[in-house]
mmCIF file of C-alpha atoms and ligand atoms in Angstrom:
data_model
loop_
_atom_site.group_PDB
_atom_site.id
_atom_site.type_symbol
_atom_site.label_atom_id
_atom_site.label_comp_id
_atom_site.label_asym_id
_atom_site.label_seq_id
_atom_site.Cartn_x
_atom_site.Cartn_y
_atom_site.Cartn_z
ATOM 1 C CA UNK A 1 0.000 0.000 0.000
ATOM 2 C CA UNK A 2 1.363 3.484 -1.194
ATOM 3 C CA UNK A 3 2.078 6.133 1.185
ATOM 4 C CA UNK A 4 0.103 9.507 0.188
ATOM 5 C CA UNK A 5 3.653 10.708 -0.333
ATOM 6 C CA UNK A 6 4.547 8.057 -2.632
ATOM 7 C CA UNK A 7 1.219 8.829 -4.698
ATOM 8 C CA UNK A 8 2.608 10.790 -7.595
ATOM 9 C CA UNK A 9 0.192 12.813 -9.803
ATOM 10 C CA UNK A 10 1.057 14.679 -13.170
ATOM 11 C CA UNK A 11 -0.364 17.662 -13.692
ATOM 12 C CA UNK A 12 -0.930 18.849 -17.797
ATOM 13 C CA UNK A 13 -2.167 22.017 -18.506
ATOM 14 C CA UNK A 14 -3.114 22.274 -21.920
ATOM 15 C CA UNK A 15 -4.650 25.570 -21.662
ATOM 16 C CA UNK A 16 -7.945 27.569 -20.803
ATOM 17 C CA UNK A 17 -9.521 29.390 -18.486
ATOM 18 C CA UNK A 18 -8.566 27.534 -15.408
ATOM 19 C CA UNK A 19 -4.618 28.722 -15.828
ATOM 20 C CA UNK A 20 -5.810 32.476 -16.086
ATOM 21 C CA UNK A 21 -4.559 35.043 -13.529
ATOM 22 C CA UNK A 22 -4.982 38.511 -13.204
ATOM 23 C CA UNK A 23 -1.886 40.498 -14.572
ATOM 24 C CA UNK A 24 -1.211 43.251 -11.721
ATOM 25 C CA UNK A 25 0.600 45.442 -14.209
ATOM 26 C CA UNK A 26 -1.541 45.727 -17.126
ATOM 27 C CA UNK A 27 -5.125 44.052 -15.187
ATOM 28 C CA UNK A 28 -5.655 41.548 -18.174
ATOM 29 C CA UNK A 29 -5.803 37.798 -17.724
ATOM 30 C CA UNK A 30 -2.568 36.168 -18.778
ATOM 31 C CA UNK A 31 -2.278 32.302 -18.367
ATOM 32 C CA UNK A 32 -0.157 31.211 -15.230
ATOM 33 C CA UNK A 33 3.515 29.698 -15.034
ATOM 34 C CA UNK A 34 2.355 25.876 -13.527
ATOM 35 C CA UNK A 35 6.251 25.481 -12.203
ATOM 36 C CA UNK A 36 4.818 27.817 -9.695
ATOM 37 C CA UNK A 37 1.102 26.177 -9.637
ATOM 38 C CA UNK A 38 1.180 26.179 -5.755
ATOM 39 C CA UNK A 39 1.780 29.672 -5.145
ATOM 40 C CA UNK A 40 -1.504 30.482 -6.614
ATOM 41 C CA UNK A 41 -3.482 27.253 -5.154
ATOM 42 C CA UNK A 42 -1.369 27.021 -2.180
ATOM 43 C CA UNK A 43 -3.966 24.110 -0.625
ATOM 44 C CA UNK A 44 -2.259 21.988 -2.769
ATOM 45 C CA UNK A 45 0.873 21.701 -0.657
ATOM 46 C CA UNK A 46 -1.489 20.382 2.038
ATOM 47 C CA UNK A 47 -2.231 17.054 -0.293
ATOM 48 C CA UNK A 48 0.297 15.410 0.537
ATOM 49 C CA UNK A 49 0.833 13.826 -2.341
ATOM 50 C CA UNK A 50 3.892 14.075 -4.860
ATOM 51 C CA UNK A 51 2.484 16.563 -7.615
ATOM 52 C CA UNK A 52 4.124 17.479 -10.539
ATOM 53 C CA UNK A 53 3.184 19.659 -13.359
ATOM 54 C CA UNK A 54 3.500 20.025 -17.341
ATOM 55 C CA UNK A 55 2.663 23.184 -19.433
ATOM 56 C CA UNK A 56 1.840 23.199 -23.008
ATOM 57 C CA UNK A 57 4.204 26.209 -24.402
ATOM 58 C CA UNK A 58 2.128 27.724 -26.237
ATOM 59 C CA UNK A 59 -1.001 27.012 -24.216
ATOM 60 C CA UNK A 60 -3.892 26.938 -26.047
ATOM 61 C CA UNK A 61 -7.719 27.925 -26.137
ATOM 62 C CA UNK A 62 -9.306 24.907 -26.433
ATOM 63 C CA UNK A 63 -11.035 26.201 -29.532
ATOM 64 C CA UNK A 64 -7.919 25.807 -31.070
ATOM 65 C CA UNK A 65 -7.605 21.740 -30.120
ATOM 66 C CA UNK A 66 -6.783 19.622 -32.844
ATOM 67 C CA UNK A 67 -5.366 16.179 -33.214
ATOM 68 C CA UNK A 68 -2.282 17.365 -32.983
ATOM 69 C CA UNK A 69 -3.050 18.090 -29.940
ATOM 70 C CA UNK A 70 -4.473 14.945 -28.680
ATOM 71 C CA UNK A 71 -1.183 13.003 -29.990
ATOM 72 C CA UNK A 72 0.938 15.381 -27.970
ATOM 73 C CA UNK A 73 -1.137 14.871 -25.052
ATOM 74 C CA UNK A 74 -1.375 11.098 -25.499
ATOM 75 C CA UNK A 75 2.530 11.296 -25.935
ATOM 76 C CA UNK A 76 3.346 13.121 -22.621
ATOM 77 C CA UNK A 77 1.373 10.466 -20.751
ATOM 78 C CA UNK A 78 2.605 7.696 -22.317
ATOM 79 C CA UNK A 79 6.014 9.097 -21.544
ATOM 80 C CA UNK A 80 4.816 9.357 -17.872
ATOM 81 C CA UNK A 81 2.429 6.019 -17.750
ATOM 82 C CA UNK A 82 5.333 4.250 -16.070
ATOM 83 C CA UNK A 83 6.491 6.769 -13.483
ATOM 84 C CA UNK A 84 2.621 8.452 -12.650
ATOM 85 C CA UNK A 85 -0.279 6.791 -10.729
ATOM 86 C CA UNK A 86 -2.487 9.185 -12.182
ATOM 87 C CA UNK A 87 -3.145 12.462 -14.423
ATOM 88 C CA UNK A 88 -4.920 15.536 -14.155
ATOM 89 C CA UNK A 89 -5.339 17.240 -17.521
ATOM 90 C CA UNK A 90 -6.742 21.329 -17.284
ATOM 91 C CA UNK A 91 -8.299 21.548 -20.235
ATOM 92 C CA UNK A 92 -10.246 24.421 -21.826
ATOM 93 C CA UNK A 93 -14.384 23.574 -21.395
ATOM 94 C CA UNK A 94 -15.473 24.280 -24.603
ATOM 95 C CA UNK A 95 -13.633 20.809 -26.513
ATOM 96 C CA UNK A 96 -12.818 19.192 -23.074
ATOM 97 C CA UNK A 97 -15.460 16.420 -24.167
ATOM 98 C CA UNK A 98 -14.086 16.051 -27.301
ATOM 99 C CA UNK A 99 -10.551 15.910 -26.421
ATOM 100 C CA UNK A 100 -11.397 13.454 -23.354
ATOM 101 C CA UNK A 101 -13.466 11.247 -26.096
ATOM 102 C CA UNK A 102 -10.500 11.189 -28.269
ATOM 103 C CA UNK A 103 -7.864 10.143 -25.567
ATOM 104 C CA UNK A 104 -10.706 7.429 -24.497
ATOM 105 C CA UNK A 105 -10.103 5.685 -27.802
ATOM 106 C CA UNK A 106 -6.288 6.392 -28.272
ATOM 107 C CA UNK A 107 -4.789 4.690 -24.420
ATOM 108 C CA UNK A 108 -5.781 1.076 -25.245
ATOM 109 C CA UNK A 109 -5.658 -1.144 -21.976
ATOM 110 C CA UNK A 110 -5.379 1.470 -19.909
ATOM 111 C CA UNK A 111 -5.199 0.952 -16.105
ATOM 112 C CA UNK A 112 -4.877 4.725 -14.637
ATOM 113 C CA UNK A 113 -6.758 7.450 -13.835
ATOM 114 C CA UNK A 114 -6.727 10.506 -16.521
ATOM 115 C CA UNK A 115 -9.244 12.843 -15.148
ATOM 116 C CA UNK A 116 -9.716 15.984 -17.108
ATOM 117 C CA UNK A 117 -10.872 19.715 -15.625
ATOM 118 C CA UNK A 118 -11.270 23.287 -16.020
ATOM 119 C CA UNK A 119 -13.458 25.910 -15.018
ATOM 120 C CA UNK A 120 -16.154 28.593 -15.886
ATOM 121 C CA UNK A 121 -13.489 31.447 -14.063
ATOM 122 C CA UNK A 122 -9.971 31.898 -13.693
ATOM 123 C CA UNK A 123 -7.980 30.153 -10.981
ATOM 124 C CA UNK A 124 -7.026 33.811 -9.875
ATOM 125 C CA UNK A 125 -10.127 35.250 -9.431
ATOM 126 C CA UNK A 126 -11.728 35.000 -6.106
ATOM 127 C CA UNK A 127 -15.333 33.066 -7.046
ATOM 128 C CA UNK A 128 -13.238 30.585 -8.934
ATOM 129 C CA UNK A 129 -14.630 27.213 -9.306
ATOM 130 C CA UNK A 130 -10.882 25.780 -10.752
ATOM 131 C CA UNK A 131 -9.442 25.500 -7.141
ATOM 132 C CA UNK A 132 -12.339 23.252 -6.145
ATOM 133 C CA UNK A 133 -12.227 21.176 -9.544
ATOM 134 C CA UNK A 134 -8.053 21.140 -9.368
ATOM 135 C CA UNK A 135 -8.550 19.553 -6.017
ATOM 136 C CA UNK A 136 -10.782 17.145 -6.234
ATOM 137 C CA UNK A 137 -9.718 15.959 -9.534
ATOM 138 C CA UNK A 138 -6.119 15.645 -7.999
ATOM 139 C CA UNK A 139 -7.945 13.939 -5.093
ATOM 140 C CA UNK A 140 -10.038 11.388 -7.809
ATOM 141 C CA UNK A 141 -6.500 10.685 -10.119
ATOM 142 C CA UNK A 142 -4.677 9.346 -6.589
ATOM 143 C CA UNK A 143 -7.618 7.413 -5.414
ATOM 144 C CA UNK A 144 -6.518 3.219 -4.478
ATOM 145 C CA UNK A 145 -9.212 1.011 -3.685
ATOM 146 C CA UNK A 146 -7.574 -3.134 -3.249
ATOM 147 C CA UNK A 147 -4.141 -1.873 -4.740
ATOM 148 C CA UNK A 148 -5.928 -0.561 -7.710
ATOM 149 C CA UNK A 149 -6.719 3.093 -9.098
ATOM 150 C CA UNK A 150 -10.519 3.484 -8.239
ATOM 151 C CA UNK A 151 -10.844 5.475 -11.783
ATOM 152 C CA UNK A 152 -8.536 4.034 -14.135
ATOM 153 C CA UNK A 153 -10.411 5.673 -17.406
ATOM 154 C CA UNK A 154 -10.657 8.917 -19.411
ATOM 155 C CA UNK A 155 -13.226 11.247 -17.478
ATOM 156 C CA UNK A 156 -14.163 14.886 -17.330
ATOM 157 C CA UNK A 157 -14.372 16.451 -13.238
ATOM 158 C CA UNK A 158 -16.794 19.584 -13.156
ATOM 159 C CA UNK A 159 -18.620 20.717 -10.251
ATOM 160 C CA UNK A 160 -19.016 17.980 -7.861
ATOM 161 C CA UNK A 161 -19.199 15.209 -10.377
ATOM 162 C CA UNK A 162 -16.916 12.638 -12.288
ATOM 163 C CA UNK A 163 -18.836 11.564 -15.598
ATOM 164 C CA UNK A 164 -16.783 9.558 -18.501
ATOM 165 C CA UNK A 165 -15.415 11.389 -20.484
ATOM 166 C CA UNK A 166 -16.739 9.991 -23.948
ATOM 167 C CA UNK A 167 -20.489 10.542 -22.568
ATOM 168 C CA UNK A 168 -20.298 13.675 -21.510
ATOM 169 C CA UNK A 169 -20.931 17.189 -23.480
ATOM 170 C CA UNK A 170 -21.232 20.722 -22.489
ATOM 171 C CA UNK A 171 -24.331 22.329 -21.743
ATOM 172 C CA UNK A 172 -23.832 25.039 -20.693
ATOM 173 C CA UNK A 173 -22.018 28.509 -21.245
ATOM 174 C CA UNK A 174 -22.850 30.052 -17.568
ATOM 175 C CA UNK A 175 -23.588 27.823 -15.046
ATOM 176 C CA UNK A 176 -20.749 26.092 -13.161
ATOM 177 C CA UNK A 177 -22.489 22.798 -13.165
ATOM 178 C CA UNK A 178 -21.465 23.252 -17.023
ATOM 179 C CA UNK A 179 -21.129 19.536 -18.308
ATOM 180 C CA UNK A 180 -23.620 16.737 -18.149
ATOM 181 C CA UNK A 181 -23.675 12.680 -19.113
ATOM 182 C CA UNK A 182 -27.132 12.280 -20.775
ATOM 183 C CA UNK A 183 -26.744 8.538 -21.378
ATOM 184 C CA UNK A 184 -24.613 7.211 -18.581
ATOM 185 C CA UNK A 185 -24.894 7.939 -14.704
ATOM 186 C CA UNK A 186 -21.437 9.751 -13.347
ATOM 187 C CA UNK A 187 -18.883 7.641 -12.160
ATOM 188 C CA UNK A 188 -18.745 9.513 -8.724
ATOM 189 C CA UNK A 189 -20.609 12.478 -7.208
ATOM 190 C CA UNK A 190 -18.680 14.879 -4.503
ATOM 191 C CA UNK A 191 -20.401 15.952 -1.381
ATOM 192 C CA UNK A 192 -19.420 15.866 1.852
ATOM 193 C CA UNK A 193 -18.048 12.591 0.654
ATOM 194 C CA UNK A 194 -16.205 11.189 -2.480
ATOM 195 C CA UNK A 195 -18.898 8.589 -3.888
ATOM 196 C CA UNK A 196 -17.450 6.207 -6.383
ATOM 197 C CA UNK A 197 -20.086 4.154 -7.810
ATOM 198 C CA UNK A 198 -17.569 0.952 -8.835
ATOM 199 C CA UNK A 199 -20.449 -0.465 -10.666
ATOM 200 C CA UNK A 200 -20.234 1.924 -13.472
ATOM 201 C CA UNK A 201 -16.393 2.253 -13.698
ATOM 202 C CA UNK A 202 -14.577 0.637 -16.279
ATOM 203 C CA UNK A 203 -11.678 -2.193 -15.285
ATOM 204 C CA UNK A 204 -9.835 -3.201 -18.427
ATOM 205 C CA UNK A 205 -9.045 -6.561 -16.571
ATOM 206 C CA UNK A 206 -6.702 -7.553 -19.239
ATOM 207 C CA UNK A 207 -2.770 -7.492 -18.442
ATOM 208 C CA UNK A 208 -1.468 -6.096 -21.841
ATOM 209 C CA UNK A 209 0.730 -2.974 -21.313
ATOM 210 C CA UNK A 210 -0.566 0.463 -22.500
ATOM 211 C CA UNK A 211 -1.169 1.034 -26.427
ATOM 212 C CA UNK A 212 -1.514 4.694 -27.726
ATOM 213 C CA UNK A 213 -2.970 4.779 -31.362
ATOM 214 C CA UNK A 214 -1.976 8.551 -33.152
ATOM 215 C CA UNK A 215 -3.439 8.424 -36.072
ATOM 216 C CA UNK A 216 -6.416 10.363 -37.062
ATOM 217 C CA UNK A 217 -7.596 11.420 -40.627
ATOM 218 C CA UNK A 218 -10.269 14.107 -40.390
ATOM 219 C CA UNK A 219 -11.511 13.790 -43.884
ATOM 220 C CA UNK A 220 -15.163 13.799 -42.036
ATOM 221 C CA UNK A 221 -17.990 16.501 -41.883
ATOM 222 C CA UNK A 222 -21.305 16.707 -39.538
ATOM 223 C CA UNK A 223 -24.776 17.656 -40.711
ATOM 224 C CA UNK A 224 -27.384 18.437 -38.713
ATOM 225 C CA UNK A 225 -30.615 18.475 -40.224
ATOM 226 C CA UNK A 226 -33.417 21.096 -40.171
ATOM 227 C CA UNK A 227 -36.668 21.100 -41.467
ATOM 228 C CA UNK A 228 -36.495 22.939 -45.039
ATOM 229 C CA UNK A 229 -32.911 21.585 -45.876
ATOM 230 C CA UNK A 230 -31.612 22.571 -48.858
ATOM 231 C CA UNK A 231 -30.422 19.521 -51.496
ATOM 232 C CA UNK A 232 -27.960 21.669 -52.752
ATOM 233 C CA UNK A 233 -25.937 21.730 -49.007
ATOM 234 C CA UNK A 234 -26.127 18.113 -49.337
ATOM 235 C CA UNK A 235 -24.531 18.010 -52.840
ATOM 236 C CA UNK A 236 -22.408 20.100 -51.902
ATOM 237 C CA UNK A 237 -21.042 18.360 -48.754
ATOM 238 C CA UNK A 238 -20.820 14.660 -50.383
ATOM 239 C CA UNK A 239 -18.752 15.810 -52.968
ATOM 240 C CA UNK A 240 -16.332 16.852 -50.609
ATOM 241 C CA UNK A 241 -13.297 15.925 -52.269
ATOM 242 C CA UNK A 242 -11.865 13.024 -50.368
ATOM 243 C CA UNK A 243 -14.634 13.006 -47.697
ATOM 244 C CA UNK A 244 -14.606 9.707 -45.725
ATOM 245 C CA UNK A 245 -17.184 10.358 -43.206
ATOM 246 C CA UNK A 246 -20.330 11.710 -42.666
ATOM 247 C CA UNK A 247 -22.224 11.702 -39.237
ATOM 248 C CA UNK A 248 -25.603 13.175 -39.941
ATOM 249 C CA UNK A 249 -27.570 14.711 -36.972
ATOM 250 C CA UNK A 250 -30.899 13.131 -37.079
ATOM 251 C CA UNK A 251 -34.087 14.165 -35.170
ATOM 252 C CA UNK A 252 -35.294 12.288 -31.939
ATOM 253 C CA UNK A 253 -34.648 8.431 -32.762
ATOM 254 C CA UNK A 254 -33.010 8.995 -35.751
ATOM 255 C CA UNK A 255 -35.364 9.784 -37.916
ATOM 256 C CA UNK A 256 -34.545 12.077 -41.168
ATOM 257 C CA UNK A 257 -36.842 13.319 -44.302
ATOM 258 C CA UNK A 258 -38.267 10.528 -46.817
ATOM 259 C CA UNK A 259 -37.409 12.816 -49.571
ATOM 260 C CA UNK A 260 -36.396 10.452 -52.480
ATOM 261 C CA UNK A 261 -33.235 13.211 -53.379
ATOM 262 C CA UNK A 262 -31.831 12.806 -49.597
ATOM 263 C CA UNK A 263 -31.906 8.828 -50.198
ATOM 264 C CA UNK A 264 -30.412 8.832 -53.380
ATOM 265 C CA UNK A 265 -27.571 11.296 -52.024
ATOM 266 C CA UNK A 266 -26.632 9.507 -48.752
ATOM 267 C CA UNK A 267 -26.603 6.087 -51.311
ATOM 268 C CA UNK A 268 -24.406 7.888 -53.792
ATOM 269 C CA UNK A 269 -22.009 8.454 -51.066
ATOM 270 C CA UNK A 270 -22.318 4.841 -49.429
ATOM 271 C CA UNK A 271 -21.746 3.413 -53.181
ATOM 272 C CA UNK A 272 -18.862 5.479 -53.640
ATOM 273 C CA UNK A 273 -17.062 4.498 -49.921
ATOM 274 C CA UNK A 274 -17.799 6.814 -47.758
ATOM 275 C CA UNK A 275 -19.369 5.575 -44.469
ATOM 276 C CA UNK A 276 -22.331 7.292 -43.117
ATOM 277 C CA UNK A 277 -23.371 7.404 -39.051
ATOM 278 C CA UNK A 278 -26.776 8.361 -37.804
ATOM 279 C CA UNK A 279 -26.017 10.155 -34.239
ATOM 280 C CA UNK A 280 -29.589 12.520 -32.386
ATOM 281 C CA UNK A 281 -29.233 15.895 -31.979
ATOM 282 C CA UNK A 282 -31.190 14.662 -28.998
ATOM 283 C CA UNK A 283 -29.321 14.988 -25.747
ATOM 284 C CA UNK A 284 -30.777 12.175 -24.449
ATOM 285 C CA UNK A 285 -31.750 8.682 -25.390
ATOM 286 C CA UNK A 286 -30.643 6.572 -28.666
ATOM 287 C CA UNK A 287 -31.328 6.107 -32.478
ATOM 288 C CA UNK A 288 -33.372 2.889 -32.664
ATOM 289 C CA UNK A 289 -33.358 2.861 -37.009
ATOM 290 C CA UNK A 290 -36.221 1.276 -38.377
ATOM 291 C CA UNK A 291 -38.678 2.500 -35.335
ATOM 292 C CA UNK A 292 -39.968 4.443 -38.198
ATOM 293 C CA UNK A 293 -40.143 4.734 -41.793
ATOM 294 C CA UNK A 294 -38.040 7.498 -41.762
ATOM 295 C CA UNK A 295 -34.840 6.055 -40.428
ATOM 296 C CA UNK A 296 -35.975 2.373 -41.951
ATOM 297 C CA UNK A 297 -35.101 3.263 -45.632
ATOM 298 C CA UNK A 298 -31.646 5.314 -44.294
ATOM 299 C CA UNK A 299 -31.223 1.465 -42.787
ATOM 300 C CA UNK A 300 -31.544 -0.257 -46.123
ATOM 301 C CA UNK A 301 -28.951 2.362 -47.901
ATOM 302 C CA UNK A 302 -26.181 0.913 -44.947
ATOM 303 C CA UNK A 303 -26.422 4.176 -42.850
ATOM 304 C CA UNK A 304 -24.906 2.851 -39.515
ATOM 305 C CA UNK A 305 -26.676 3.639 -36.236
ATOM 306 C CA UNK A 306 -24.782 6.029 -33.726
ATOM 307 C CA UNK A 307 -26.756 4.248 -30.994
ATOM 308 C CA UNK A 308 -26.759 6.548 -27.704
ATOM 309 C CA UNK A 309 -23.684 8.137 -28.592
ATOM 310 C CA UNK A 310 -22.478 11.965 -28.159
ATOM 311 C CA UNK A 311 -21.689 14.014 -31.082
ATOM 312 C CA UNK A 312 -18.265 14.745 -29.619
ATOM 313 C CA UNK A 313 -18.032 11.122 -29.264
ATOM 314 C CA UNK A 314 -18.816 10.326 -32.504
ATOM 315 C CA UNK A 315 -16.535 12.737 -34.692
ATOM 316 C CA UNK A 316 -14.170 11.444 -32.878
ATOM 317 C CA UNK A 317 -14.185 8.257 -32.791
ATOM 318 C CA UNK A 318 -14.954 8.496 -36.514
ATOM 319 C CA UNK A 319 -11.890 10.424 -36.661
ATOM 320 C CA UNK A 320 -9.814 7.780 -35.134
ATOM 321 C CA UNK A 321 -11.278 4.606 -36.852
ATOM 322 C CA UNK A 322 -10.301 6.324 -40.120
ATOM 323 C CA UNK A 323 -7.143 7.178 -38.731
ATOM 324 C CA UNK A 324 -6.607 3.397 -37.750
ATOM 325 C CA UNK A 325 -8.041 1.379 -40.655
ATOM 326 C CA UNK A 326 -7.738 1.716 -44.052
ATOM 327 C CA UNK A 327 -10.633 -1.344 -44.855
ATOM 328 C CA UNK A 328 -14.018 0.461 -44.780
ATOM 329 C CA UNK A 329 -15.743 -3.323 -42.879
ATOM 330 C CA UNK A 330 -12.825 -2.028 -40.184
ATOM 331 C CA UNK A 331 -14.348 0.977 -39.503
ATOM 332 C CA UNK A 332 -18.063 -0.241 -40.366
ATOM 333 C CA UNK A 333 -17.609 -3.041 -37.532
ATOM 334 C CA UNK A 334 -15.726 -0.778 -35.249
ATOM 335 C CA UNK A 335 -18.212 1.623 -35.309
ATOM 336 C CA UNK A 336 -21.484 -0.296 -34.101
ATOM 337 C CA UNK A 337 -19.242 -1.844 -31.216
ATOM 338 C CA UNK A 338 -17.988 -0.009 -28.031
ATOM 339 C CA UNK A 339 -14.268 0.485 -27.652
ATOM 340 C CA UNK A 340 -14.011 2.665 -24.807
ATOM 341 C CA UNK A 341 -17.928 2.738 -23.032
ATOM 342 C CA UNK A 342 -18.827 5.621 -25.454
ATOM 343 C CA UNK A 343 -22.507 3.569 -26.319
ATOM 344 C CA UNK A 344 -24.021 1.340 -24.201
HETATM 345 N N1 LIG B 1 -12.501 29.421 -24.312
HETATM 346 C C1 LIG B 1 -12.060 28.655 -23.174
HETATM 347 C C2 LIG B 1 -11.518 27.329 -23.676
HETATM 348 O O1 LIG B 1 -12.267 26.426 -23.920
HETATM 349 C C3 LIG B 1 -13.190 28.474 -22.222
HETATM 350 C C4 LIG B 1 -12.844 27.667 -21.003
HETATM 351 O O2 LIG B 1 -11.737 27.313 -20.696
HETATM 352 O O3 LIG B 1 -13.778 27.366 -20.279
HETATM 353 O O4 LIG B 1 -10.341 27.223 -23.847
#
């Protein structure tokens, strides 16, 4: 059993508003210098544990997250897998979903904690919510239950709860309860108490040592549908040259217009390769194709059901299936199973 000293967490800060601070000489927010994170969150030397910290140099606004990104990212912890129980990665809020999704699928077997944060205001400011999320997410990454990490997957700490990272999405712009899990309870709640629920945490079980895929091809586009659309967007956005992948955001179950032009476009693209993934712009709940008529016939043209899955979870994971396999039955099979808990 591990000492709390012995614990050591790695701390990556990719970038957003958590590192922000408030420049005394010109009053602007200018991101922090995270070799000095504990003079600014100075609870942290009360841990305990043995913290260290990473910056991205740049950092960046998570608007500006890319693959790249993610393969950097996946690179400093596989660097670190070895010598780190656990990692905390501060992450900007607006793609933290989509870069946790994307690390989800890229650490194959993994058997630590990666628990990404943020916050809705700077870490200087005095209402902050990034001390309390910094905390507990440091707290969550060096949890041991039996010997073994109590989280050992890719998940997003905001506001008193721990939800996976590939389910969750962000709701909201204002509130500090900003992200939610629509499909799958959270993996722990904070209170007064940390409450894992062990149940809903996944355990890779299997021995094999840490894999980390980097290879993504983003030759894939997202349409959501609206009443009224116009054939000549879709035209126009099938004949993408060298378009792959198309996730189309359907209404409730899945369910798109009968229109015999939409058909014949979405089969055009099937017959020429590309691959085609029916995701809700519901929040909640799941495409069920076939339910009715108007997802049945999308069905028939080999439109593949997104299931329950998040749209940050699905670009992706389309993304990386592309990135990984060159055989279109790869991707096709890949897609309808789960590879990291992002459907049920
Ligand atoms: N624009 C910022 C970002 O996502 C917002 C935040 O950190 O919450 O990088």
């Amino acid at each position: 059993m591990k000492t709390k000293k012995e614990i050591s967490i790695l701390i990556i800060y990719t970038g957003g508003t958590i590192g922000m601070v408030h420049d005394p000489a010109t009053g602007s927010l200018v991101p922090i210098d995270f070799r000095h994170i504990s003079d600014h969150v100075p609870e942290l030397r009360k841990f305990g544990y043995d913290l260290h910290s990473i910056s991205f140099d740049p950092v960046k606004d998570s608007s500006n997250i890319d693959p790249a990104v993610w393969i950097k990212l996946a690179e400093i912890i596989e660097d670190g897998y070895n010598d780190f129980d656990g990692f905390v990665v501060l992450h900007g809020t607006d793609t933290m979903a989509y870069s946790a999704s994307a690390l989800s699928y890229m650490l194959d077997n993994l058997k630590k904690p990666i628990i990404f944060t943020g916050s809705q205001l700077p870490i200087g400011l005095l209402r902050t919510d990034g001390k309390e999320n910094l905390i507990t997410a440091i707290e969550i990454a060096a949890a041991i239950e039996n010997g073994i990490p109590s989280v050992p997957e890719v998940s997003i700490f905001f506001d008193n709860k721990l939800t996976r990272g590939n389910r969750t999405t962000k709701m909201s712009a204002e509130h500090f309860d900003a992200f939610n899990s629509p499909n799958y309870p959270p993996l722990a709640e904070v209170g007064l108490h940390l409450k894992y629920f062990s149940n809903l945490i996944m355990h890779t079980g299997k021995e094999e040592k840490l894999i980390v895929h980097k290879a993504f091809d983003n030759n894939v586009a997202i349409l959501k549908l609206f009443p009224g659309i116009n054939r000549k967007l879709m035209q126009a956005i099938i004949n993408i040259d060298g378009l792959r992948g198309l996730i189309i955001e359907t209404f409730g179950s899945g369910n798109a217009p009968t229109y015999q032009w939409f058909l014949d476009d979405l089969k055009q693209f099937i017959d020429k390769g590309g691959i085609v993934l029916n995701v809700t712009q519901c929040h909640g709940g799941s495409v069920e194709m076939g339910l009715y008529e108007t997802s049945r016939q999308m069905l028939s043209a080999g439109v593949i059901s997104g299931t329950d899955i998040t749209s940050e979870a699905s670009v992706t994971k389309l993304m990386f299936l592309l990135g990984r396999y060159s055989s279109r039955e790869d991707v096709e099979n890949s897609l309808k199973k789960s590879l990291a808990g992002e459907i049920s």
